[in-house]
mmCIF file of C-alpha atoms in Angstrom:
data_model
loop_
_atom_site.group_PDB
_atom_site.id
_atom_site.type_symbol
_atom_site.label_atom_id
_atom_site.label_comp_id
_atom_site.label_asym_id
_atom_site.label_seq_id
_atom_site.Cartn_x
_atom_site.Cartn_y
_atom_site.Cartn_z
ATOM 1 C CA ASP Y 1 -13.326 -4.343 -1.947
ATOM 2 C CA ALA Y 2 -13.577 -6.743 -4.861
ATOM 3 C CA LYS Y 3 -11.014 -9.516 -4.787
ATOM 4 C CA THR Y 4 -8.277 -9.623 -7.362
ATOM 5 C CA THR Y 5 -6.286 -12.515 -8.756
ATOM 6 C CA GLN Y 6 -2.748 -12.175 -10.025
ATOM 7 C CA PRO Y 7 -0.080 -14.668 -11.050
ATOM 8 C CA THR Y 8 2.389 -15.294 -8.283
ATOM 9 C CA SER Y 9 5.455 -14.532 -10.351
ATOM 10 C CA MET Y 10 6.631 -13.523 -13.821
ATOM 11 C CA ASP Y 11 9.926 -13.044 -15.608
ATOM 12 C CA CYS Y 12 10.651 -10.428 -18.239
ATOM 13 C CA ALA Y 13 13.764 -9.756 -20.293
ATOM 14 C CA GLU Y 14 15.343 -6.367 -19.820
ATOM 15 C CA GLY Y 15 14.214 -3.923 -22.486
ATOM 16 C CA ARG Y 16 11.110 -5.865 -23.344
ATOM 17 C CA ALA Y 17 7.564 -4.996 -22.383
ATOM 18 C CA ALA Y 18 6.281 -6.491 -19.154
ATOM 19 C CA ASN Y 19 2.591 -7.323 -19.209
ATOM 20 C CA LEU Y 20 1.109 -8.031 -15.791
ATOM 21 C CA PRO Y 21 -2.445 -9.363 -15.745
ATOM 22 C CA CYS Y 22 -5.069 -8.997 -13.044
ATOM 23 C CA ASN Y 23 -8.508 -10.528 -12.780
ATOM 24 C CA HIS Y 24 -11.214 -8.659 -10.895
ATOM 25 C CA SER Y 25 -14.350 -10.415 -12.099
ATOM 26 C CA THR Y 26 -16.546 -9.136 -9.251
ATOM 27 C CA ILE Y 27 -15.647 -5.477 -9.716
ATOM 28 C CA SER Y 28 -18.492 -3.023 -9.220
ATOM 29 C CA GLY Y 29 -19.346 -0.193 -11.558
ATOM 30 C CA ASN Y 30 -17.957 2.465 -9.235
ATOM 31 C CA GLU Y 31 -14.687 0.728 -8.396
ATOM 32 C CA TYR Y 32 -11.396 1.938 -9.777
ATOM 33 C CA VAL Y 33 -8.462 -0.325 -10.605
ATOM 34 C CA TYR Y 34 -5.192 0.726 -8.970
ATOM 35 C CA TRP Y 35 -1.708 -0.624 -9.457
ATOM 36 C CA TYR Y 36 1.123 -0.323 -6.967
ATOM 37 C CA ARG Y 37 4.550 -1.869 -6.747
ATOM 38 C CA GLN Y 38 6.796 -2.581 -3.821
ATOM 39 C CA ILE Y 39 10.524 -2.815 -4.073
ATOM 40 C CA HIS Y 40 12.191 -4.706 -1.275
ATOM 41 C CA SER Y 41 12.060 -2.961 2.105
ATOM 42 C CA GLN Y 42 10.243 0.091 0.775
ATOM 43 C CA GLY Y 43 6.678 1.311 0.966
ATOM 44 C CA PRO Y 44 4.382 0.611 -1.995
ATOM 45 C CA GLN Y 45 4.694 3.029 -4.874
ATOM 46 C CA TYR Y 46 1.635 4.191 -6.764
ATOM 47 C CA ILE Y 47 1.845 3.464 -10.500
ATOM 48 C CA ILE Y 48 -1.453 4.149 -12.209
ATOM 49 C CA HIS Y 49 -5.203 3.810 -11.871
ATOM 50 C CA GLY Y 50 -8.281 3.822 -14.058
ATOM 51 C CA LEU Y 51 -12.020 3.326 -14.106
ATOM 52 C CA LYS Y 52 -13.091 2.352 -17.614
ATOM 53 C CA ASN Y 53 -10.741 3.810 -20.169
ATOM 54 C CA ASN Y 54 -7.172 2.810 -20.807
ATOM 55 C CA GLU Y 55 -4.671 5.048 -19.091
ATOM 56 C CA THR Y 56 -1.043 5.940 -19.689
ATOM 57 C CA ASN Y 57 1.475 7.885 -17.678
ATOM 58 C CA GLU Y 58 5.232 8.211 -17.565
ATOM 59 C CA MET Y 59 5.588 4.917 -15.748
ATOM 60 C CA ALA Y 60 3.157 2.537 -17.379
ATOM 61 C CA SER Y 61 -0.025 1.878 -19.310
ATOM 62 C CA LEU Y 62 -3.187 0.344 -17.941
ATOM 63 C CA ILE Y 63 -5.473 -1.615 -20.212
ATOM 64 C CA ILE Y 64 -8.935 -2.410 -18.816
ATOM 65 C CA THR Y 65 -11.170 -4.822 -20.677
ATOM 66 C CA GLU Y 66 -14.534 -3.595 -21.871
ATOM 67 C CA ASP Y 67 -16.381 -5.676 -19.281
ATOM 68 C CA ARG Y 68 -13.910 -4.393 -16.633
ATOM 69 C CA LYS Y 69 -13.393 -7.878 -15.293
ATOM 70 C CA SER Y 70 -9.677 -7.838 -15.945
ATOM 71 C CA SER Y 71 -6.837 -5.459 -16.605
ATOM 72 C CA THR Y 72 -3.206 -5.480 -17.677
ATOM 73 C CA LEU Y 73 -0.404 -3.285 -16.483
ATOM 74 C CA ILE Y 74 2.188 -2.685 -19.161
ATOM 75 C CA LEU Y 75 5.735 -1.545 -18.463
ATOM 76 C CA PRO Y 76 6.851 -0.705 -22.002
ATOM 77 C CA HIS Y 77 10.589 -1.185 -21.600
ATOM 78 C CA ALA Y 78 11.390 -3.091 -18.434
ATOM 79 C CA THR Y 79 14.619 -2.323 -16.623
ATOM 80 C CA LEU Y 80 16.313 -4.112 -13.766
ATOM 81 C CA ARG Y 81 14.942 -1.451 -11.433
ATOM 82 C CA ASP Y 82 11.430 -2.608 -12.264
ATOM 83 C CA THR Y 83 12.021 -5.845 -10.381
ATOM 84 C CA ALA Y 84 9.401 -5.670 -7.631
ATOM 85 C CA VAL Y 85 6.115 -7.068 -6.367
ATOM 86 C CA TYR Y 86 3.200 -5.569 -8.273
ATOM 87 C CA TYR Y 87 -0.202 -5.261 -6.636
ATOM 88 C CA CYS Y 88 -3.515 -4.826 -8.392
ATOM 89 C CA ILE Y 89 -6.288 -3.400 -6.211
ATOM 90 C CA VAL Y 90 -9.865 -2.349 -6.783
ATOM 91 C CA ARG Y 91 -11.447 0.326 -4.667
ATOM 92 C CA VAL Y 92 -14.721 2.197 -4.568
ATOM 93 C CA ALA Y 93 -14.653 5.615 -6.199
ATOM 94 C CA GLY Y 94 -16.144 8.613 -4.459
ATOM 95 C CA SER Y 95 -15.084 7.544 -1.011
ATOM 96 C CA GLY Y 96 -11.952 9.613 -1.245
ATOM 97 C CA GLY Y 97 -9.446 8.526 1.303
ATOM 98 C CA TYR Y 98 -11.938 6.856 3.550
ATOM 99 C CA GLN Y 99 -12.162 3.388 2.155
ATOM 100 C CA LYS Y 100 -9.521 0.982 3.354
ATOM 101 C CA VAL Y 101 -7.362 -0.859 0.892
ATOM 102 C CA THR Y 102 -6.460 -4.483 1.387
ATOM 103 C CA PHE Y 103 -3.622 -6.132 -0.481
ATOM 104 C CA GLY Y 104 -3.487 -9.540 -2.084
ATOM 105 C CA THR Y 105 -0.261 -11.400 -2.660
ATOM 106 C CA GLY Y 106 0.669 -9.565 -5.870
ATOM 107 C CA THR Y 107 2.945 -10.624 -8.727
ATOM 108 C CA LYS Y 108 6.664 -10.885 -8.203
ATOM 109 C CA LEU Y 109 8.201 -9.514 -11.412
ATOM 110 C CA GLN Y 110 11.799 -10.460 -12.062
ATOM 111 C CA VAL Y 111 13.511 -8.516 -14.843
ATOM 112 C CA ILE Y 112 16.315 -10.572 -16.298
ATOM 113 C CA PRO Y 113 19.426 -8.999 -17.859
ATOM 114 C CA GLY D 1 2.930 14.282 -6.474
ATOM 115 C CA ALA D 2 1.570 13.622 -3.013
ATOM 116 C CA VAL D 3 4.208 12.714 -0.444
ATOM 117 C CA VAL D 4 3.833 10.728 2.746
ATOM 118 C CA SER D 5 6.746 10.866 5.160
ATOM 119 C CA GLN D 6 7.297 8.206 7.784
ATOM 120 C CA HIS D 7 9.727 8.428 10.682
ATOM 121 C CA PRO D 8 11.857 6.730 11.838
ATOM 122 C CA SER D 9 12.844 4.458 8.987
ATOM 123 C CA ARG D 10 14.471 2.005 11.320
ATOM 124 C CA VAL D 11 14.305 1.480 15.077
ATOM 125 C CA ILE D 12 15.651 -1.066 17.515
ATOM 126 C CA CYS D 13 14.165 -1.258 20.983
ATOM 127 C CA LYS D 14 14.297 -3.497 23.996
ATOM 128 C CA SER D 15 11.491 -5.810 24.929
ATOM 129 C CA GLY D 16 8.967 -4.076 27.181
ATOM 130 C CA THR D 17 9.578 -0.573 25.901
ATOM 131 C CA SER D 18 7.313 1.519 23.665
ATOM 132 C CA VAL D 19 8.047 2.892 20.236
ATOM 133 C CA LYS D 20 6.292 5.714 18.397
ATOM 134 C CA ILE D 21 6.145 5.905 14.609
ATOM 135 C CA GLU D 22 5.067 9.086 12.851
ATOM 136 C CA CYS D 23 3.299 9.408 9.532
ATOM 137 C CA ARG D 24 2.949 12.799 7.880
ATOM 138 C CA SER D 25 1.262 13.930 4.696
ATOM 139 C CA LEU D 26 3.586 16.647 3.461
ATOM 140 C CA ASP D 27 1.650 18.427 0.750
ATOM 141 C CA PHE D 28 -1.964 17.484 1.338
ATOM 142 C CA GLN D 29 -4.443 17.033 4.138
ATOM 143 C CA ALA D 30 -5.466 13.520 5.033
ATOM 144 C CA THR D 31 -8.605 12.973 7.063
ATOM 145 C CA THR D 32 -7.900 9.279 7.000
ATOM 146 C CA MET D 33 -4.643 7.395 7.214
ATOM 147 C CA PHE D 34 -4.038 3.666 7.238
ATOM 148 C CA TRP D 35 -1.487 1.573 9.096
ATOM 149 C CA TYR D 36 -0.155 -1.692 7.710
ATOM 150 C CA ARG D 37 2.239 -4.335 8.969
ATOM 151 C CA GLN D 38 4.303 -6.580 6.761
ATOM 152 C CA PHE D 39 6.225 -9.681 7.770
ATOM 153 C CA PRO D 40 9.037 -11.058 5.594
ATOM 154 C CA LYS D 41 7.897 -12.478 2.268
ATOM 155 C CA GLN D 42 4.285 -11.648 3.023
ATOM 156 C CA SER D 43 1.883 -9.049 1.717
ATOM 157 C CA LEU D 44 0.810 -5.939 3.592
ATOM 158 C CA MET D 45 -1.737 -6.543 6.308
ATOM 159 C CA LEU D 46 -4.050 -3.705 7.274
ATOM 160 C CA MET D 47 -3.914 -3.031 10.997
ATOM 161 C CA ALA D 48 -6.117 -0.007 11.478
ATOM 162 C CA THR D 49 -7.716 3.043 9.952
ATOM 163 C CA SER D 50 -6.749 6.311 11.574
ATOM 164 C CA ASN D 51 -9.379 9.039 11.553
ATOM 165 C CA GLU D 52 -8.546 12.653 12.360
ATOM 166 C CA GLY D 53 -10.241 13.742 15.542
ATOM 167 C CA SER D 54 -11.800 10.407 16.382
ATOM 168 C CA LYS D 55 -10.901 6.905 17.477
ATOM 169 C CA ALA D 56 -9.112 4.595 15.122
ATOM 170 C CA THR D 57 -10.833 1.571 13.656
ATOM 171 C CA TYR D 58 -8.878 -1.627 14.178
ATOM 172 C CA GLU D 59 -8.954 -4.745 12.052
ATOM 173 C CA GLN D 60 -9.943 -8.008 13.626
ATOM 174 C CA GLY D 61 -7.162 -9.526 15.676
ATOM 175 C CA VAL D 62 -5.239 -6.266 16.162
ATOM 176 C CA GLU D 63 -5.005 -5.217 19.808
ATOM 177 C CA LYS D 64 -6.026 -1.584 20.169
ATOM 178 C CA ASP D 65 -4.372 -1.269 23.577
ATOM 179 C CA LYS D 66 -1.091 -2.493 22.206
ATOM 180 C CA PHE D 67 -1.046 -0.469 18.995
ATOM 181 C CA LEU D 68 -2.113 3.014 19.990
ATOM 182 C CA ILE D 69 -3.058 5.307 17.136
ATOM 183 C CA ASN D 70 -3.414 9.058 17.413
ATOM 184 C CA HIS D 71 -4.490 11.256 14.505
ATOM 185 C CA ALA D 72 -4.346 14.703 16.056
ATOM 186 C CA SER D 73 -4.167 16.761 12.878
ATOM 187 C CA LEU D 74 -4.926 16.504 9.185
ATOM 188 C CA THR D 75 -1.277 15.871 8.399
ATOM 189 C CA LEU D 76 -0.066 13.655 11.223
ATOM 190 C CA SER D 77 -0.913 10.198 12.526
ATOM 191 C CA THR D 78 1.177 8.275 15.022
ATOM 192 C CA LEU D 79 1.356 4.581 15.841
ATOM 193 C CA THR D 80 2.759 3.618 19.235
ATOM 194 C CA VAL D 81 3.717 0.019 19.825
ATOM 195 C CA THR D 82 3.420 -0.402 23.570
ATOM 196 C CA SER D 83 5.262 -2.976 25.667
ATOM 197 C CA ALA D 84 6.972 -4.282 22.577
ATOM 198 C CA HIS D 85 7.859 -7.942 22.255
ATOM 199 C CA PRO D 86 10.142 -9.650 19.745
ATOM 200 C CA GLU D 87 7.103 -10.917 17.833
ATOM 201 C CA ASP D 88 6.185 -7.274 17.155
ATOM 202 C CA SER D 89 9.308 -6.982 15.035
ATOM 203 C CA SER D 90 8.022 -6.156 11.587
ATOM 204 C CA PHE D 91 7.856 -3.566 8.814
ATOM 205 C CA TYR D 92 5.211 -0.940 9.587
ATOM 206 C CA ILE D 93 3.850 1.200 6.752
ATOM 207 C CA CYS D 94 1.402 4.083 6.752
ATOM 208 C CA SER D 95 -0.622 5.492 3.885
ATOM 209 C CA ALA D 96 -2.907 8.420 3.201
ATOM 210 C CA SER D 97 -5.062 9.845 0.457
ATOM 211 C CA ALA D 98 -5.845 13.405 -0.496
ATOM 212 C CA GLY D 99 -9.509 12.490 -0.509
ATOM 213 C CA GLN D 100 -10.710 13.405 -3.991
ATOM 214 C CA GLU D 101 -12.811 10.872 -5.859
ATOM 215 C CA GLY D 102 -10.676 8.032 -7.094
ATOM 216 C CA SER D 103 -7.502 9.544 -5.668
ATOM 217 C CA PRO D 104 -4.858 6.935 -4.911
ATOM 218 C CA LEU D 105 -3.324 6.104 -1.591
ATOM 219 C CA HIS D 106 0.244 7.222 -1.134
ATOM 220 C CA PHE D 107 2.525 5.285 1.144
ATOM 221 C CA GLY D 108 5.350 6.138 3.470
ATOM 222 C CA ASN D 109 8.644 4.339 3.116
ATOM 223 C CA GLY D 110 7.990 2.187 6.122
ATOM 224 C CA THR D 111 9.566 1.664 9.537
ATOM 225 C CA ARG D 112 11.603 -1.429 10.280
ATOM 226 C CA LEU D 113 11.037 -2.271 13.946
ATOM 227 C CA THR D 114 13.318 -4.744 15.674
ATOM 228 C CA VAL D 115 12.548 -5.688 19.261
ATOM 229 C CA THR D 116 15.416 -7.356 21.112
#
């Protein structure tokens, strides 16, 4: 898997957009970008993933740069429940469930009232 | 969405005993499941890859005789911590994927193991 780099921590005011960056400069053409978050003492929760195009779902938006070397996860209106550690991961497409996923240290997002 | 169920959520055992943790994919078949361990304030560390019908693949430094993995069906993988010691106390998490191209991993809610 390509390595990813994320800031260790970020703060965001409640109700504002939280923008979490991730660098994956060595990403290969067939690797997807995945985002997960982990709330204390729970298993990681899948948020969103993408290959080239920007993606949006009910939880968040994913913006991938044209060169695919970085991406940003956007939580449009952060709430206190969004306080968690956010992990950005890249993983080869086409391998289905077979390719292992390794986690970096992630970004600790603190949403402030 | 895809659901992975992990059981038990919390277990306390005495040193020297064995503990079995189950991981089930509830609404999809998972040829491959992954087991992670997480110590306080640290990230998830991959322990092993569980393959249905074959031997698990362990990461470097993980003792295969201590952490026994069985993946007997497409919806169930088990991790048995044998002869548990206090240093095995940790948060154990399993994950699985439905297998389609680009499909994400889905994670169980973890098992908090405390060895006394």
